[in-house]
PDB file of C-alpha atoms in Angstrom:
ATOM      1  CA  UNK A  14      82.092-172.572 -21.858  1.00  0.00           C
ATOM      2  CA  UNK A  15      81.198-170.200 -24.625  1.00  0.00           C
ATOM      3  CA  UNK A  16      77.985-168.469 -24.617  1.00  0.00           C
ATOM      4  CA  UNK A  17      75.999-168.920 -27.848  1.00  0.00           C
ATOM      5  CA  UNK A  18      74.325-165.749 -29.446  1.00  0.00           C
ATOM      6  CA  UNK A  19      71.376-166.086 -31.307  1.00  0.00           C
ATOM      7  CA  UNK A  20      71.466-166.125 -35.208  1.00  0.00           C
ATOM      8  CA  UNK A  21      70.063-163.214 -36.873  1.00  0.00           C
ATOM      9  CA  UNK A  22      70.285-163.215 -40.407  1.00  0.00           C
ATOM     10  CA  UNK A  23      70.272-160.065 -42.562  1.00  0.00           C
ATOM     11  CA  UNK A  24      67.836-160.794 -45.748  1.00  0.00           C
ATOM     12  CA  UNK A  25      68.096-159.017 -48.741  1.00  0.00           C
ATOM     13  CA  UNK A  26      64.709-158.780 -49.106  1.00  0.00           C
ATOM     14  CA  UNK A  27      64.510-156.210 -46.763  1.00  0.00           C
ATOM     15  CA  UNK A  28      67.076-154.025 -48.228  1.00  0.00           C
ATOM     16  CA  UNK A  29      65.326-151.019 -49.408  1.00  0.00           C
ATOM     17  CA  UNK A  30      64.869-149.953 -53.054  1.00  0.00           C
ATOM     18  CA  UNK A  31      67.438-148.623 -55.260  1.00  0.00           C
ATOM     19  CA  UNK A  32      67.423-145.029 -55.657  1.00  0.00           C
ATOM     20  CA  UNK A  33      67.525-145.566 -59.685  1.00  0.00           C
ATOM     21  CA  UNK A  34      64.576-148.236 -59.201  1.00  0.00           C
ATOM     22  CA  UNK A  35      62.955-145.464 -57.050  1.00  0.00           C
ATOM     23  CA  UNK A  36      63.043-142.559 -59.602  1.00  0.00           C
ATOM     24  CA  UNK A  37      62.372-144.569 -62.655  1.00  0.00           C
ATOM     25  CA  UNK A  38      58.677-146.064 -60.271  1.00  0.00           C
ATOM     26  CA  UNK A  39      58.128-142.250 -59.577  1.00  0.00           C
ATOM     27  CA  UNK A  40      58.685-140.928 -63.484  1.00  0.00           C
ATOM     28  CA  UNK A  41      56.361-143.897 -64.606  1.00  0.00           C
ATOM     29  CA  UNK A  42      53.685-142.963 -62.078  1.00  0.00           C
ATOM     30  CA  UNK A  43      54.485-139.050 -63.227  1.00  0.00           C
ATOM     31  CA  UNK A  44      53.840-140.272 -66.938  1.00  0.00           C
ATOM     32  CA  UNK A  45      50.981-142.487 -66.189  1.00  0.00           C
ATOM     33  CA  UNK A  46      49.015-139.369 -64.211  1.00  0.00           C
ATOM     34  CA  UNK A  47      49.763-136.808 -66.755  1.00  0.00           C
ATOM     35  CA  UNK A  48      48.115-139.303 -69.315  1.00  0.00           C
ATOM     36  CA  UNK A  49      45.342-139.097 -67.555  1.00  0.00           C
ATOM     37  CA  UNK A  50      45.377-135.145 -67.521  1.00  0.00           C
ATOM     38  CA  UNK A  51      45.486-135.468 -70.961  1.00  0.00           C
ATOM     39  CA  UNK A  52      42.943-137.807 -71.456  1.00  0.00           C
ATOM     40  CA  UNK A  53      40.705-135.442 -69.535  1.00  0.00           C
ATOM     41  CA  UNK A  54      41.109-132.922 -71.669  1.00  0.00           C
ATOM     42  CA  UNK A  55      40.502-134.197 -74.628  1.00  0.00           C
ATOM     43  CA  UNK A  56      37.163-135.673 -73.200  1.00  0.00           C
ATOM     44  CA  UNK A  57      36.364-132.416 -72.142  1.00  0.00           C
ATOM     45  CA  UNK A  58      36.786-130.939 -75.726  1.00  0.00           C
ATOM     46  CA  UNK A  59      34.733-133.696 -77.232  1.00  0.00           C
ATOM     47  CA  UNK A  60      32.262-133.664 -75.113  1.00  0.00           C
ATOM     48  CA  UNK A  61      31.602-129.508 -75.608  1.00  0.00           C
ATOM     49  CA  UNK A  62      32.264-130.776 -79.441  1.00  0.00           C
ATOM     50  CA  UNK A  63      29.096-133.336 -79.556  1.00  0.00           C
ATOM     51  CA  UNK A  64      27.262-131.222 -77.223  1.00  0.00           C
ATOM     52  CA  UNK A  65      26.391-134.376 -75.037  1.00  0.00           C
ATOM     53  CA  UNK A  66      24.039-135.181 -72.498  1.00  0.00           C
ATOM     54  CA  UNK A  67      24.793-134.104 -69.024  1.00  0.00           C
ATOM     55  CA  UNK A  68      27.500-131.643 -70.276  1.00  0.00           C
ATOM     56  CA  UNK A  69      27.085-129.946 -66.634  1.00  0.00           C
ATOM     57  CA  UNK A  70      27.953-133.042 -64.796  1.00  0.00           C
ATOM     58  CA  UNK A  71      31.012-133.704 -67.447  1.00  0.00           C
ATOM     59  CA  UNK A  72      32.749-130.839 -67.614  1.00  0.00           C
ATOM     60  CA  UNK A  73      33.415-130.065 -64.142  1.00  0.00           C
ATOM     61  CA  UNK A  74      34.446-133.946 -63.669  1.00  0.00           C
ATOM     62  CA  UNK A  75      37.251-133.251 -66.517  1.00  0.00           C
ATOM     63  CA  UNK A  76      38.173-129.746 -64.842  1.00  0.00           C
ATOM     64  CA  UNK A  77      38.942-130.881 -61.643  1.00  0.00           C
ATOM     65  CA  UNK A  78      41.090-134.217 -63.495  1.00  0.00           C
ATOM     66  CA  UNK A  79      42.792-131.317 -65.909  1.00  0.00           C
ATOM     67  CA  UNK A  80      43.664-129.272 -62.489  1.00  0.00           C
ATOM     68  CA  UNK A  81      44.100-131.493 -59.561  1.00  0.00           C
ATOM     69  CA  UNK A  82      45.961-134.666 -61.398  1.00  0.00           C
ATOM     70  CA  UNK A  83      49.008-132.564 -62.392  1.00  0.00           C
ATOM     71  CA  UNK A  84      49.108-131.211 -59.019  1.00  0.00           C
ATOM     72  CA  UNK A  85      48.664-135.092 -57.614  1.00  0.00           C
ATOM     73  CA  UNK A  86      51.495-135.847 -59.630  1.00  0.00           C
ATOM     74  CA  UNK A  87      54.092-133.551 -59.116  1.00  0.00           C
ATOM     75  CA  UNK A  88      53.672-134.065 -55.709  1.00  0.00           C
ATOM     76  CA  UNK A  89      53.972-137.991 -55.783  1.00  0.00           C
ATOM     77  CA  UNK A  90      56.929-137.602 -58.159  1.00  0.00           C
ATOM     78  CA  UNK A  91      58.623-135.505 -55.476  1.00  0.00           C
ATOM     79  CA  UNK A  92      57.785-137.987 -52.888  1.00  0.00           C
ATOM     80  CA  UNK A  93      60.057-140.574 -51.599  1.00  0.00           C
ATOM     81  CA  UNK A  94      59.280-143.750 -49.649  1.00  0.00           C
ATOM     82  CA  UNK A  95      59.916-143.423 -46.122  1.00  0.00           C
ATOM     83  CA  UNK A  96      62.780-144.579 -44.508  1.00  0.00           C
ATOM     84  CA  UNK A  97      62.602-147.632 -43.107  1.00  0.00           C
ATOM     85  CA  UNK A  98      62.711-146.491 -39.154  1.00  0.00           C
ATOM     86  CA  UNK A  99      59.833-144.224 -39.791  1.00  0.00           C
ATOM     87  CA  UNK A 100      57.285-147.020 -41.188  1.00  0.00           C
ATOM     88  CA  UNK A 101      54.922-148.797 -38.403  1.00  0.00           C
ATOM     89  CA  UNK A 102      55.306-152.352 -39.586  1.00  0.00           C
ATOM     90  CA  UNK A 103      59.517-151.757 -38.667  1.00  0.00           C
ATOM     91  CA  UNK A 104      58.744-149.748 -35.740  1.00  0.00           C
ATOM     92  CA  UNK A 105      57.033-153.430 -34.107  1.00  0.00           C
ATOM     93  CA  UNK A 106      59.924-155.299 -35.722  1.00  0.00           C
ATOM     94  CA  UNK A 107      62.401-153.669 -34.031  1.00  0.00           C
ATOM     95  CA  UNK A 108      60.806-154.216 -30.777  1.00  0.00           C
ATOM     96  CA  UNK A 109      60.992-158.022 -30.942  1.00  0.00           C
ATOM     97  CA  UNK A 110      64.287-157.925 -31.797  1.00  0.00           C
ATOM     98  CA  UNK A 111      67.299-157.335 -29.458  1.00  0.00           C
ATOM     99  CA  UNK A 112      70.129-155.092 -29.664  1.00  0.00           C
ATOM    100  CA  UNK A 113      73.039-157.242 -30.126  1.00  0.00           C
ATOM    101  CA  UNK A 114      74.761-157.234 -33.907  1.00  0.00           C
ATOM    102  CA  UNK A 115      73.710-160.568 -36.376  1.00  0.00           C
ATOM    103  CA  UNK A 116      77.008-163.226 -35.810  1.00  0.00           C
ATOM    104  CA  UNK A 117      77.626-164.960 -39.437  1.00  0.00           C
ATOM    105  CA  UNK A 118      77.933-168.328 -39.591  1.00  0.00           C
ATOM    106  CA  UNK A 119      81.020-169.796 -38.394  1.00  0.00           C
ATOM    107  CA  UNK A 120      83.500-170.998 -41.057  1.00  0.00           C
ATOM    108  CA  UNK A 121      83.866-174.308 -41.446  1.00  0.00           C
ATOM    109  CA  UNK A 122      87.347-175.769 -40.632  1.00  0.00           C
ATOM    110  CA  UNK A 123      89.102-177.659 -43.331  1.00  0.00           C
ATOM    111  CA  UNK A 124      89.979-181.301 -42.332  1.00  0.00           C
ATOM    112  CA  UNK A 125      93.809-181.455 -42.252  1.00  0.00           C
ATOM    113  CA  UNK A 126      95.363-183.440 -44.808  1.00  0.00           C
ATOM    114  CA  UNK A 127      97.812-186.009 -43.980  1.00  0.00           C
ATOM    115  CA  UNK A 128     100.522-186.977 -46.289  1.00  0.00           C
ATOM    116  CA  UNK A 129     101.095-190.812 -46.369  1.00  0.00           C
ATOM    117  CA  UNK A 130     103.674-192.257 -48.095  1.00  0.00           C
ATOM    118  CA  UNK A 131     103.736-196.178 -49.151  1.00  0.00           C
TER     119      UNK A 131
END
């Protein structure tokens, strides 16, 4: 009697993002954040130029954007996603799976060809 193991498929959706895709998403995030910094610099210059009301409130907010955003942009650009085994959801899923490796589905056996001569 053959004991059948449970078939556990490996899904491609569970695969991690490629390094090139990770790098591209970090570059896009960095450019967006540095664009926000440029907007803060321009907004601060315009507010000073037009002597806007509540200038004492707007300038510190622009200054925080000019100083804090680049620092966060560099931190986030150098950060990569956590490895799957360090993620909380992955740990919960791994507890439910057994340690047996996934089996492949058995190959279909071709039907024997019988040559019949007339």
